[in-house]
C-alpha positions as a Python dict, from the first residue, in 0.01 Angstrom:
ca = {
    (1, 'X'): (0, 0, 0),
    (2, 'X'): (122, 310, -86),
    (3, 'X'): (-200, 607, -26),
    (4, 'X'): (-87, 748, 310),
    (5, 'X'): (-79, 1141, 276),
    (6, 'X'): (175, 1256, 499),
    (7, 'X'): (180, 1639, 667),
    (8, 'X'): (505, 1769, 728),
    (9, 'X'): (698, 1784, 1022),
    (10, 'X'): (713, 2098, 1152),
    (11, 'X'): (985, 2243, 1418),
    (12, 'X'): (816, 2558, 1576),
    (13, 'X'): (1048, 2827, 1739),
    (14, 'X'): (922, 2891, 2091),
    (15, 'X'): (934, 3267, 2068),
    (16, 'X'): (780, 3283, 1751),
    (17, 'X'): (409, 3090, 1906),
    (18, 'X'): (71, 3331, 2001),
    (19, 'X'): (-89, 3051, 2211),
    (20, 'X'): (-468, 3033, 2124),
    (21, 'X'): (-533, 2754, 2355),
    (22, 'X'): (-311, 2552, 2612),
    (23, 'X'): (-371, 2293, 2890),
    (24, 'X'): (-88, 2062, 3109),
    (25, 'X'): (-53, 1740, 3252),
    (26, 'X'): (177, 1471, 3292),
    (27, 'X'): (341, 1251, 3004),
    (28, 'X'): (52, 1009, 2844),
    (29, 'X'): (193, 663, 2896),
    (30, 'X'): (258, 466, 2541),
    (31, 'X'): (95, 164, 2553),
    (32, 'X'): (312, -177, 2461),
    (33, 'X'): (288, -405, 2197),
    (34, 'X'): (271, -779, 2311),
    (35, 'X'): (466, -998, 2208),
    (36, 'X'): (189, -1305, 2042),
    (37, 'X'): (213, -1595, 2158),
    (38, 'X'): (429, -1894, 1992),
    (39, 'X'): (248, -2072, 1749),
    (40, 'X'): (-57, -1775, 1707),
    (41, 'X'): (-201, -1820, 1417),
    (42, 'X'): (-213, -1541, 1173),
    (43, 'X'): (-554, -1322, 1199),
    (44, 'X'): (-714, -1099, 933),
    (45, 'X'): (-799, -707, 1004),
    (46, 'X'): (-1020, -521, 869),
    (47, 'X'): (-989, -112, 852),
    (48, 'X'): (-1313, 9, 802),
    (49, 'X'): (-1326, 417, 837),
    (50, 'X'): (-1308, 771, 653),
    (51, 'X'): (-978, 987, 596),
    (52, 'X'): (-766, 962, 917),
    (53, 'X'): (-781, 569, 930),
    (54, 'X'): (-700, 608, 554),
    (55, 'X'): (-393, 839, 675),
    (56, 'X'): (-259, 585, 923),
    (57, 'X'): (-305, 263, 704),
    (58, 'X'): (59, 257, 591),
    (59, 'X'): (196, 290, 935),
    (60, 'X'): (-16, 47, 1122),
    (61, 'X'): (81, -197, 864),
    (62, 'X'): (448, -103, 891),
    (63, 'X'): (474, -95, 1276),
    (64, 'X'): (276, -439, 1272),
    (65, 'X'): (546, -615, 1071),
    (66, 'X'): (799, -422, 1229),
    (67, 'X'): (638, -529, 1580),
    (68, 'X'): (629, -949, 1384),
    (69, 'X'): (260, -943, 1476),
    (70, 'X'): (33, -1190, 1288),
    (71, 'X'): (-219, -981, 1083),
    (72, 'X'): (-317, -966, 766),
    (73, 'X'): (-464, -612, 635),
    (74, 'X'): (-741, -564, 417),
    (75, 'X'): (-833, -178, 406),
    (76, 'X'): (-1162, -31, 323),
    (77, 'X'): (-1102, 334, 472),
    (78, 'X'): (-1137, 580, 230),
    (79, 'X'): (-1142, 987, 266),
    (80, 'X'): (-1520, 1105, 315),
    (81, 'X'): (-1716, 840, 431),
    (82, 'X'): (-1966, 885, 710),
    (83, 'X'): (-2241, 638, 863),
    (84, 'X'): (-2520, 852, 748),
    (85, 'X'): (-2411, 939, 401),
    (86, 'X'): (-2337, 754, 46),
    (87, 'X'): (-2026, 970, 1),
    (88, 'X'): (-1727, 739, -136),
    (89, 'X'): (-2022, 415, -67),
    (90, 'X'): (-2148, 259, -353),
    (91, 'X'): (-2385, 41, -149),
    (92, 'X'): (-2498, 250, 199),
    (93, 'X'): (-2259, 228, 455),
    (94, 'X'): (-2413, -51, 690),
    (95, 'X'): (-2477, -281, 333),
    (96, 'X'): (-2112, -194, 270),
    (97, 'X'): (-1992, -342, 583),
    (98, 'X'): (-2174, -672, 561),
    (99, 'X'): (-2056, -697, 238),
    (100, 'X'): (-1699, -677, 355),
    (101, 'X'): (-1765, -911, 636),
    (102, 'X'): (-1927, -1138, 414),
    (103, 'X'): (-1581, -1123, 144),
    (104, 'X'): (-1286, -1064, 369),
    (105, 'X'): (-1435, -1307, 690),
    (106, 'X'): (-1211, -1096, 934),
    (107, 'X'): (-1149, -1162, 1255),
    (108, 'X'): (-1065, -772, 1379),
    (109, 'X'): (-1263, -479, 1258),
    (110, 'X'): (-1055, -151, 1342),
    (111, 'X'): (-1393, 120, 1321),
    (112, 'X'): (-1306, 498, 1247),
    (113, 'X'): (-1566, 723, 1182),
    (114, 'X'): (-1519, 1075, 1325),
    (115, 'X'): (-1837, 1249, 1184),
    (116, 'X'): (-1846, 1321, 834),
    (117, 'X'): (-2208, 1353, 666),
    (118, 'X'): (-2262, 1520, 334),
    (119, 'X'): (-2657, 1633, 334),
    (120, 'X'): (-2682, 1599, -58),
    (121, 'X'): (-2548, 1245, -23),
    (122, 'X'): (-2750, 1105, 237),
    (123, 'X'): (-2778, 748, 257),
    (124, 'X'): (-3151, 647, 215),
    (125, 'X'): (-3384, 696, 543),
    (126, 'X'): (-3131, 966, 660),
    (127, 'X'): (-3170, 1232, 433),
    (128, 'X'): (-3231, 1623, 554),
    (129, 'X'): (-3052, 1555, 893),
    (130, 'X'): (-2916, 1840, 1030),
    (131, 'X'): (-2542, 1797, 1120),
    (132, 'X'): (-2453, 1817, 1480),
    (133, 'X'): (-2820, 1807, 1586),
    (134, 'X'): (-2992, 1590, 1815),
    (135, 'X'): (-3133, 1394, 1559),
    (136, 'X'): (-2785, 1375, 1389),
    (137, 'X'): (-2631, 1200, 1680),
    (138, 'X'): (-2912, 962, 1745),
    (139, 'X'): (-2918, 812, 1373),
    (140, 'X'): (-2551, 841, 1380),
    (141, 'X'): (-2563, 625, 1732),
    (142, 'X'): (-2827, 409, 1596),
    (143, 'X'): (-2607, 309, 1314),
    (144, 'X'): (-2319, 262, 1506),
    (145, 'X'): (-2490, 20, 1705),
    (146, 'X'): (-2600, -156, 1416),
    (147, 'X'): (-2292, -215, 1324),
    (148, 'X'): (-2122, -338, 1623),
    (149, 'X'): (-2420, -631, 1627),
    (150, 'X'): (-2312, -677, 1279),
    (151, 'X'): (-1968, -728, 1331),
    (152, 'X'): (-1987, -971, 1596),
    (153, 'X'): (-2247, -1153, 1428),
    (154, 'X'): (-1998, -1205, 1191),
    (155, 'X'): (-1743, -1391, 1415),
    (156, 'X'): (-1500, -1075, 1424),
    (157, 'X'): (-1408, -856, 1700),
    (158, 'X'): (-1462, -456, 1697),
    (159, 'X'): (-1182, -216, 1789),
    (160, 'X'): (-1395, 124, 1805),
    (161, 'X'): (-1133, 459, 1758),
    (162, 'X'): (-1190, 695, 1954),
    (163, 'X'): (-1134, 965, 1720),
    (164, 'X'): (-889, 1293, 1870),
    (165, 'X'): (-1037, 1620, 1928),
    (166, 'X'): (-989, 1889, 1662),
    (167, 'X'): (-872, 2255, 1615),
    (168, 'X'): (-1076, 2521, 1716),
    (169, 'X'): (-1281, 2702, 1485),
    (170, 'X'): (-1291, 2386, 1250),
    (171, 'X'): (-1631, 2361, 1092),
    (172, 'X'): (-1678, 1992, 1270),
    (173, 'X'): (-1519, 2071, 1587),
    (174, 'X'): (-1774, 1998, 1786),
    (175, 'X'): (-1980, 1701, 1618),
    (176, 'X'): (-1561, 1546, 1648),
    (177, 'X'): (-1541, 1629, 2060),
    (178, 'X'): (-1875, 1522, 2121),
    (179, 'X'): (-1840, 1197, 1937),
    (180, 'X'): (-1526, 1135, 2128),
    (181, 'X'): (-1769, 1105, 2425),
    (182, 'X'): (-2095, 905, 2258),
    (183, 'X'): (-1783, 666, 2111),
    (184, 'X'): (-1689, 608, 2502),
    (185, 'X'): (-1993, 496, 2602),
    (186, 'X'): (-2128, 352, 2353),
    (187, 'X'): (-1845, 118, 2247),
    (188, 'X'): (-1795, -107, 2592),
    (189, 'X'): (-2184, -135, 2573),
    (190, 'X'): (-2174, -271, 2236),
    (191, 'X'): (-1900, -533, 2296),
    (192, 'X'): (-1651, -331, 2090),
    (193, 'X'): (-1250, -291, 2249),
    (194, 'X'): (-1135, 55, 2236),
    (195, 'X'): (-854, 234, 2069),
    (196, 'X'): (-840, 608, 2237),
    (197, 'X'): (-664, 849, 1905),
    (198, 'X'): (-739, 1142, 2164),
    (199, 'X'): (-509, 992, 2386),
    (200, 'X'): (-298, 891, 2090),
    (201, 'X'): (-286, 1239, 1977),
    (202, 'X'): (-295, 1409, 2314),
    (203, 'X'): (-641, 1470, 2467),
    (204, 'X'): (-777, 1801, 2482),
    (205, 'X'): (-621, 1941, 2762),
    (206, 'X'): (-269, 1875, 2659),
    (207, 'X'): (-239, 2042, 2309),
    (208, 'X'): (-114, 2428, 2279),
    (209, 'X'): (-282, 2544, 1961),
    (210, 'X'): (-84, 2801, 1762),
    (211, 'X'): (-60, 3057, 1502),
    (212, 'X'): (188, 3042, 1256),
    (213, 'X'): (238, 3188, 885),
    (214, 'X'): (113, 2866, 750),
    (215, 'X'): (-197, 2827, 964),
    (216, 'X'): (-318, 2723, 1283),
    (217, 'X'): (-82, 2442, 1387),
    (218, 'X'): (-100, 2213, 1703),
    (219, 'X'): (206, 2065, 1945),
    (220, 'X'): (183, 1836, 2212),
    (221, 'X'): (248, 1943, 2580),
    (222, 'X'): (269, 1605, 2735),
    (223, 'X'): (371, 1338, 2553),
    (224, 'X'): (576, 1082, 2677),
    (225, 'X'): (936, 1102, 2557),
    (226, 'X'): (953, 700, 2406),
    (227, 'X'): (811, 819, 2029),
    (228, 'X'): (999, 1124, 2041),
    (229, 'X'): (1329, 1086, 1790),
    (230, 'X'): (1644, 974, 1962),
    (231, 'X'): (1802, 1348, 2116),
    (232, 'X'): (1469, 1517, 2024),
    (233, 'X'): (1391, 1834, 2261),
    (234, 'X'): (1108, 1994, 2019),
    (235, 'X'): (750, 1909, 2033),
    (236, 'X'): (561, 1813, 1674),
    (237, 'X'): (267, 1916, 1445),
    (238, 'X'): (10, 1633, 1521),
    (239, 'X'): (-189, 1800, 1283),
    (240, 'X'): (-207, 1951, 933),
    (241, 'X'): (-362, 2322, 882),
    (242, 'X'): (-654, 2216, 790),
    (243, 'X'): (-712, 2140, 1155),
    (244, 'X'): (-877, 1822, 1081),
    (245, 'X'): (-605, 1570, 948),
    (246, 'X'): (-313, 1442, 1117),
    (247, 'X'): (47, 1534, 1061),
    (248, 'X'): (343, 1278, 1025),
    (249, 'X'): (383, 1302, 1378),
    (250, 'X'): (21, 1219, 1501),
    (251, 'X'): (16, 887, 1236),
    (252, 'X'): (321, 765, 1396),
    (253, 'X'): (105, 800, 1734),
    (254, 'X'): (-236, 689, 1579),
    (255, 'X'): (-49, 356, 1427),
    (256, 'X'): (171, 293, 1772),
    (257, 'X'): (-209, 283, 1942),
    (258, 'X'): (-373, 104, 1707),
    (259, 'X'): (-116, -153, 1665),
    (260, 'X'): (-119, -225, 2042),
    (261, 'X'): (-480, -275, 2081),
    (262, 'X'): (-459, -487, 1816),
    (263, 'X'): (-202, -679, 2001),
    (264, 'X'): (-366, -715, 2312),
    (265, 'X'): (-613, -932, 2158),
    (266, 'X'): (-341, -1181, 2121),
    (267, 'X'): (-243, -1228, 2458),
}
């Protein structure tokens, strides 16, 4: 595979930052990648989500033969797509998933959907939902359920993302933060594991948001030092200007989380 879209790294002076929004807290911890078992049989994984799963597809797949984990990848995330909309679907979404199910028989399902729903594309039975309304996030919930049940009907296990918080004054900032909390919920009561990108990415009380020449950028304030390059002493862009995507920095991150939760299915 060969589609991840990469932001630039960028090194920020420190006197040259106008702080637009800053928290603090202590290092997040990384969490490990286990070791499988001897003998553990090699398991397939589906990716099923919109535009940041499609960013991180590369790396999880690198760091998971890098890490000798058993998993085969089969990747259906693809810029755009939403639970309520036919954007980038041929079929609606939930048909879509079935029919992966049905093809690939996987036995992981990594789920990433972090709000996107295009009004003129609505899938049928959804259309004329207003975005970030009440109704909005009970279809969207709805769905989601749905398609937990179907997943586990299907003999594979669900690894809900928890997608990160995003920039302020991005038009979906707030369908993204309050997702973060339905996904929290909702996932452990629909038998799905969990694979927390706002921790991945630093949760919202541990990113400084600044202005730059090129744009609103983002830095972590408490990361813990074990991703940071050997003699590093600069915090990175985790995500690009557009305030919705994720840097090189925050794919490493996204992939190191993903590829551990993946692994602690093994154990």
């Amino acid at each position: 595979m060969s589609r991840t879209r990469r932001g630039a790294r960028v090194l920020v002076p420190a006197l040259a930052l106008l702080m637009v929004a800053a928290g603090c807290g202590i290092a997040r911890p990384i969490p490990p990648v286990y070791e499988p078992p001897a003998g553990t049989e090699t398991s397939t994984v589906l990716l099923f989500g919109d535009s940041l799963l499609d960013q991180s597809d590369d790396e999880i797949i690198s760091q998971s033969a890098a890490f000798g984990l058993p998993f085969e990848f089969v990747d259906e995330a693809i810029g755009g797509r939403g639970l309520l909309s036919m954007w980038n679907f041929t079929d609606p979404p939930r048909e879509s998933l079935q029919g992966y199910l049905a093809e690939y028989e996987p036995d992981y399902v990594v789920f990433e959907f972090a709000g996107n729903y295009q009004q003129v594309l609505a899938a049928p039975g959804y259309e004329n939902i207003v975005h970030g309304s009440d109704e909005f996030y009970a279809a969207w919930l709805e769905m989601y359920e749905w398609m937990m049940a179907d997943i586990v009907a299907a003999g594979a296990v669900p690894i809900t993302v928890i997608p990160p918080p995003m920039g302020p004054g991005s038009h979906e900032e707030e369908v993204r933060n309050a997702l973060v909390d339905l996904y929290a919920e909702a996932a452990p009561a629909n038998g799905s594991e969990v694979v927390d990108w706002s921790e991945a990415l630093s949760a919202r009380d541990c990113i400084v948001w600044i202005q730059t020449r090129n744009g609103l950028q983002s830095i972590p304030i408490c990361y813990a030092d074990e991703l940071r390059y050997e003699g590093d002493i600069v915090n990175y862009t985790v995500r690009t200007t557009d305030r919705l995507h994720l840097a090189e920095h925050g794919i490493v991150r996204a992939a190191r989380w993903t590829v551990a939760g993946l692994s602690a299915q093994l154990t």
